CSV table of C-alpha atoms (C1' of nucleotides) in Angstrom, one decimal:
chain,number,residue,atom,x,y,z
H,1238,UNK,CA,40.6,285.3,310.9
H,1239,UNK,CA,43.4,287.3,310.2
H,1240,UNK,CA,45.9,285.8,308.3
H,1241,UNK,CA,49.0,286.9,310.1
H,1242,UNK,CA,51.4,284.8,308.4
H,1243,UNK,CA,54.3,285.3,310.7
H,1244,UNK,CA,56.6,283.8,312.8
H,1245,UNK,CA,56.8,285.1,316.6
H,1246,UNK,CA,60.3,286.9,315.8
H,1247,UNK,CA,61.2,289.8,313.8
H,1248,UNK,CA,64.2,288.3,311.8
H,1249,UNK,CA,65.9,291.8,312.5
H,1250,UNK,CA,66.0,293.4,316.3
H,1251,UNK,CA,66.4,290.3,318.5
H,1252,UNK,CA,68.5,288.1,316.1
H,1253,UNK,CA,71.5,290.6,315.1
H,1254,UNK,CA,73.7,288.2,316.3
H,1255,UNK,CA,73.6,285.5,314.1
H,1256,UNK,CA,73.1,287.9,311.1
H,1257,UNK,CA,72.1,286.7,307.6
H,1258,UNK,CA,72.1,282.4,307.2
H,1259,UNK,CA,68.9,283.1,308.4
H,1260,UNK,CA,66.2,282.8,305.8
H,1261,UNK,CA,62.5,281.9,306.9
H,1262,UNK,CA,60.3,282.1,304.1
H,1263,UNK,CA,56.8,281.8,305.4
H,1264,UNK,CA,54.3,279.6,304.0
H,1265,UNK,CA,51.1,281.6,303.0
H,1266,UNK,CA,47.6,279.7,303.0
H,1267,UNK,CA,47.1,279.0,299.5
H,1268,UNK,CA,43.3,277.9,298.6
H,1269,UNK,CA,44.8,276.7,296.0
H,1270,UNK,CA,45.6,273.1,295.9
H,1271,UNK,CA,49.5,273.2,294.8
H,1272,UNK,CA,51.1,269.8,294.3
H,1273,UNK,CA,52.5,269.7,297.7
H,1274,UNK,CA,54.7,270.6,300.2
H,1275,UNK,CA,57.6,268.5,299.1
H,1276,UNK,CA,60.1,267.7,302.4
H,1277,UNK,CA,62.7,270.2,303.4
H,1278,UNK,CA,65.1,271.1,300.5
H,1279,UNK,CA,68.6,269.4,301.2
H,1280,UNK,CA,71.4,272.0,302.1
H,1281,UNK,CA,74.0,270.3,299.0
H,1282,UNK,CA,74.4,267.1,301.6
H,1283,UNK,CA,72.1,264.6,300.6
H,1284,UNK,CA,69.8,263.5,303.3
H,1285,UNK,CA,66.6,262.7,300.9
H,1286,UNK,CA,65.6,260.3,303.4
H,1287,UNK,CA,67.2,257.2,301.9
H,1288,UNK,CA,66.5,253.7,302.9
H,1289,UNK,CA,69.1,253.5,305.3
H,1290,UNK,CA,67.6,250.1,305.8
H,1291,UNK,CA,69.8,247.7,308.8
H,1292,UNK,CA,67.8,248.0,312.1
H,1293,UNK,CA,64.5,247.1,310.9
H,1294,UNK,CA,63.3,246.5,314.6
H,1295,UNK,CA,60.9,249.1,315.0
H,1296,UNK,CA,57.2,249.2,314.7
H,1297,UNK,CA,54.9,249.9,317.5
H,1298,UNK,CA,54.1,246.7,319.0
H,1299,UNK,CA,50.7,246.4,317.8
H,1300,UNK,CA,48.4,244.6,319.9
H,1301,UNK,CA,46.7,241.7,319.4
H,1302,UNK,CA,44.5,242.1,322.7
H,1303,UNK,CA,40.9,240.1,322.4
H,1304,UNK,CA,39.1,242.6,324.2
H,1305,UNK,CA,38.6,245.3,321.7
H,1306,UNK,CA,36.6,247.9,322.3
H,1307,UNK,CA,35.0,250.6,319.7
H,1308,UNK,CA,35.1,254.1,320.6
H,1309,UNK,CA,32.5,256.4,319.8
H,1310,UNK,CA,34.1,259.7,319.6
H,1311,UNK,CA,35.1,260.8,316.0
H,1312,UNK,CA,35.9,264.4,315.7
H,1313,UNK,CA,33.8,265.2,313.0
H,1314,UNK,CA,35.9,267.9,311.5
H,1315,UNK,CA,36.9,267.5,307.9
H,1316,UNK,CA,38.5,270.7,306.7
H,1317,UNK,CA,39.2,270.8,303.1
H,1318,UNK,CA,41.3,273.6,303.6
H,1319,UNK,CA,44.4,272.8,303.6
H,1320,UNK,CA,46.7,274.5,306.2
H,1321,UNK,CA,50.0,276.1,306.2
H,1322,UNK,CA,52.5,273.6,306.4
H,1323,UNK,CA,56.1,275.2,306.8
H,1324,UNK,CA,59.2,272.4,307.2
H,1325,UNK,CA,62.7,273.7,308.7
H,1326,UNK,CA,65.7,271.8,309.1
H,1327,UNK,CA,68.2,272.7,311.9
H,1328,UNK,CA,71.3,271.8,313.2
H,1329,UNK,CA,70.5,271.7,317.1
H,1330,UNK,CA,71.6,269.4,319.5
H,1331,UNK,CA,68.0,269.5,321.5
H,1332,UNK,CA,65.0,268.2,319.8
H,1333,UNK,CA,63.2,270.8,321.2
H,1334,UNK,CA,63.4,274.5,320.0
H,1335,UNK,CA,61.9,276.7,322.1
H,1336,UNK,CA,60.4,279.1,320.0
H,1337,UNK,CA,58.5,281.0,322.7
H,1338,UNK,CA,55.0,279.3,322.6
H,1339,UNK,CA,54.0,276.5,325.0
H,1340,UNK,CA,53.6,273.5,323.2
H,1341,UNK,CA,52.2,270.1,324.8
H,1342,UNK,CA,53.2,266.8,322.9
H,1343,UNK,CA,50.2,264.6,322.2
H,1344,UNK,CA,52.0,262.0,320.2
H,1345,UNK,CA,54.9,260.0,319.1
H,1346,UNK,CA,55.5,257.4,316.3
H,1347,UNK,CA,58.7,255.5,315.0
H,1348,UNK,CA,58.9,256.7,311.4
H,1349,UNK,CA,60.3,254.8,308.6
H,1350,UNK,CA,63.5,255.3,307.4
H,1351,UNK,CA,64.6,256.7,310.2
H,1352,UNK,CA,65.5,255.5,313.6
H,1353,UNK,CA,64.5,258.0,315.9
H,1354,UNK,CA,61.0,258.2,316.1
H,1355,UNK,CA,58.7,261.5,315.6
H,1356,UNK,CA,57.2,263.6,317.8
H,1357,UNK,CA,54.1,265.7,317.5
H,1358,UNK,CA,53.5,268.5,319.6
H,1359,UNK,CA,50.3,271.1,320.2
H,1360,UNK,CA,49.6,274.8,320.9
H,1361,UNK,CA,48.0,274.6,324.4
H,1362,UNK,CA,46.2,278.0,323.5
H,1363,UNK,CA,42.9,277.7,323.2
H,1364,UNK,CA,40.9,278.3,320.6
H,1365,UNK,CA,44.9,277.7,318.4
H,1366,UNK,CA,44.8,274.6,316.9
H,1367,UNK,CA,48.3,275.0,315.8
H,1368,UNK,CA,50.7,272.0,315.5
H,1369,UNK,CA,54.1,271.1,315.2
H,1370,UNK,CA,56.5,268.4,314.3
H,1371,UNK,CA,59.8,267.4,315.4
H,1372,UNK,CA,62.3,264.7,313.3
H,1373,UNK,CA,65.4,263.6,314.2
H,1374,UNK,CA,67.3,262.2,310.7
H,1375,UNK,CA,69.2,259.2,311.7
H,1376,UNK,CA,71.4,259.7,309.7
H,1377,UNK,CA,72.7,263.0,311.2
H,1378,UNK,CA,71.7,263.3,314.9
H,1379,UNK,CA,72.7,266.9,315.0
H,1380,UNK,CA,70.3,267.5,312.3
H,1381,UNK,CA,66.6,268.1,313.9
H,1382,UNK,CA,63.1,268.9,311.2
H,1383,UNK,CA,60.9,271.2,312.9
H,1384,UNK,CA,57.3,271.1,310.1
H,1385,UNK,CA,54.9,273.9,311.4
H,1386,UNK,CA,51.3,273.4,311.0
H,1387,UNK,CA,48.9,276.1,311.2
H,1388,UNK,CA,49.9,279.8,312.5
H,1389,UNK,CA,49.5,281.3,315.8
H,1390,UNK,CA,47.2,284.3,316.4
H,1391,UNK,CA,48.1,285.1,319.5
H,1392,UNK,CA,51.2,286.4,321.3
H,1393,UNK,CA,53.8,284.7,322.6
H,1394,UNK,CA,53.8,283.3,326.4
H,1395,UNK,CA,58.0,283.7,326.5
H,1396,UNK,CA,60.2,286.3,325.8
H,1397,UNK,CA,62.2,286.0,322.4
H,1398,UNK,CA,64.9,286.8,324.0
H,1399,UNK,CA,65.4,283.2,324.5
H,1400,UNK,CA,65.5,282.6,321.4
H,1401,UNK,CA,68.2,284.4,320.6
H,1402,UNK,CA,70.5,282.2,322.1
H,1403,UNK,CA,68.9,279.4,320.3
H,1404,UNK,CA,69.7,281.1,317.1
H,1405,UNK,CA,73.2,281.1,317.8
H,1406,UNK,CA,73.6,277.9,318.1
H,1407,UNK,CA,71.7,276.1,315.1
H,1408,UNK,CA,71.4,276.8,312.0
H,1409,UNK,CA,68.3,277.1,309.7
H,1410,UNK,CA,68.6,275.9,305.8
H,1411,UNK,CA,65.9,274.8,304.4
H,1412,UNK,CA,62.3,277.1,303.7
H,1413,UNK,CA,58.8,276.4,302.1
M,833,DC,C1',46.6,268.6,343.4
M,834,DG,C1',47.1,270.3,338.7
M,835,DT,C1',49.5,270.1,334.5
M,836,DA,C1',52.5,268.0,331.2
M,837,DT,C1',54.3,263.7,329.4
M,838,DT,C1',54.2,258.9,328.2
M,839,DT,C1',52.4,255.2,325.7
M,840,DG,C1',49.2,251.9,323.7
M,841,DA,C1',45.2,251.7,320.8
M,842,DC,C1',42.4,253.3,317.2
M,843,DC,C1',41.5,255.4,312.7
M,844,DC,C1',42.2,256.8,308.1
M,845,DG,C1',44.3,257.2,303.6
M,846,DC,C1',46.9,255.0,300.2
M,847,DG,C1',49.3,251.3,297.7
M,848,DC,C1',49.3,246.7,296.2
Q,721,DG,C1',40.0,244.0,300.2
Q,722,DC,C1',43.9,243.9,303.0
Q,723,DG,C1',48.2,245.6,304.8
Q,724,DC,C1',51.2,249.3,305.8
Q,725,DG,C1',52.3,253.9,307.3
Q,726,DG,C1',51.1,257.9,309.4
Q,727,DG,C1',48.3,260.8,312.6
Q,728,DT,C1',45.5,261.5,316.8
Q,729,DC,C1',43.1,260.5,321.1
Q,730,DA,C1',42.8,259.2,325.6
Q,731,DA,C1',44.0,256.8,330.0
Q,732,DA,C1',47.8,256.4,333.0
Q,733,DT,C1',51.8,258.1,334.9
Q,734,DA,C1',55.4,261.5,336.3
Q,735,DC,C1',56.6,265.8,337.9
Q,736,DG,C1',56.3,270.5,340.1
DNA sequence: CGTATTTGACCCGCGC
DNA sequence: GCGCGGGTCAAATACG
């Protein structure tokens, strides 16, 4: 496979509007085991993730249902590879950026440490097993983690020009 | 009717 | 070994 490392948009034609601020930095595949992707890198604020303890409601209700039942059905694919794992952090007032692919949500969980829960979302292209994140940090709502797993190798269903507006409206700090 | 979303349950890795 | 936290699947539901 080709390892086309590279976001759907040229940093240059489309976004001319928003100009510089914008620094992606992708994440190559390293075989490598490196010590780990560490979260995104603060922009000088001071998110980190603290305990902002309080509301400790959460948790999914897990249930204590008698009637258990085994599933068969365990995807027996154990890469040891590990995958490209790129983090961003925004300032958008939509969870969801559109960045021009088609993405179906499979998943959501109440994280710790933060309030609003997490959503995981899915390439619907076959044969592109690529996967993305979305966080909200409680303590800044307008603040929104985008963590890209895998990378596409295929073109994009959308137009970018889309995304342009997006651009212009959110700001990207942080890079892998 | 087909597709996307929602939501509960299950599974796995890690820390204690 | 058990509990917790996180990640994924799959059935049901909502929506076009």
């Amino acid at each position: 496979m080709d390892d086309d490392v590279s976001f759907p948009y040229n940093s240059s034609s489309a976004i001319t509007g928003v100009s510089s601020q914008l620094s992606l930095n992708y994440c190559h595949d390293h075989d490598e085991f490196e010590e780990e992707e560490e979260m995104v890198a603060t922009p000088g604020g001071g998110l980190a993730a603290a305990s902002a303890s309080g509301s400790s409601s959460s948790s999914v209700a897990m249930g204590s249902n008698n009637n258990n039942k085994i599933i068969k059905k365990v995807g027996g694919e154990k890469k040891k590879m590990r995958k490209p794992k790129c983090a961003f952090q925004t300032r958008s007032q939509v969870d969801i950026l559109d960045d021009g692919y088609r993405w179906r949500k499979y998943g959501q969980k109440a994280v710790k440490n933060n309030k609003f829960p997490r959503s995981y979302y899915r390439c619907t292209h076959h044969g592109c097993n690529v996967k993305k994140q979305v966080q909200r940090l409680s303590k800044d709502e307008g603040v929104v983690v985008t963590t890209y797993e895998g990378t596409h190798s295929h073109p994009i269903e959308k137009s970018t020009d889309n995304f342009e507006h997006i651009l212009t409206q959110m700001q990207i700090y942080s890079s892998c």
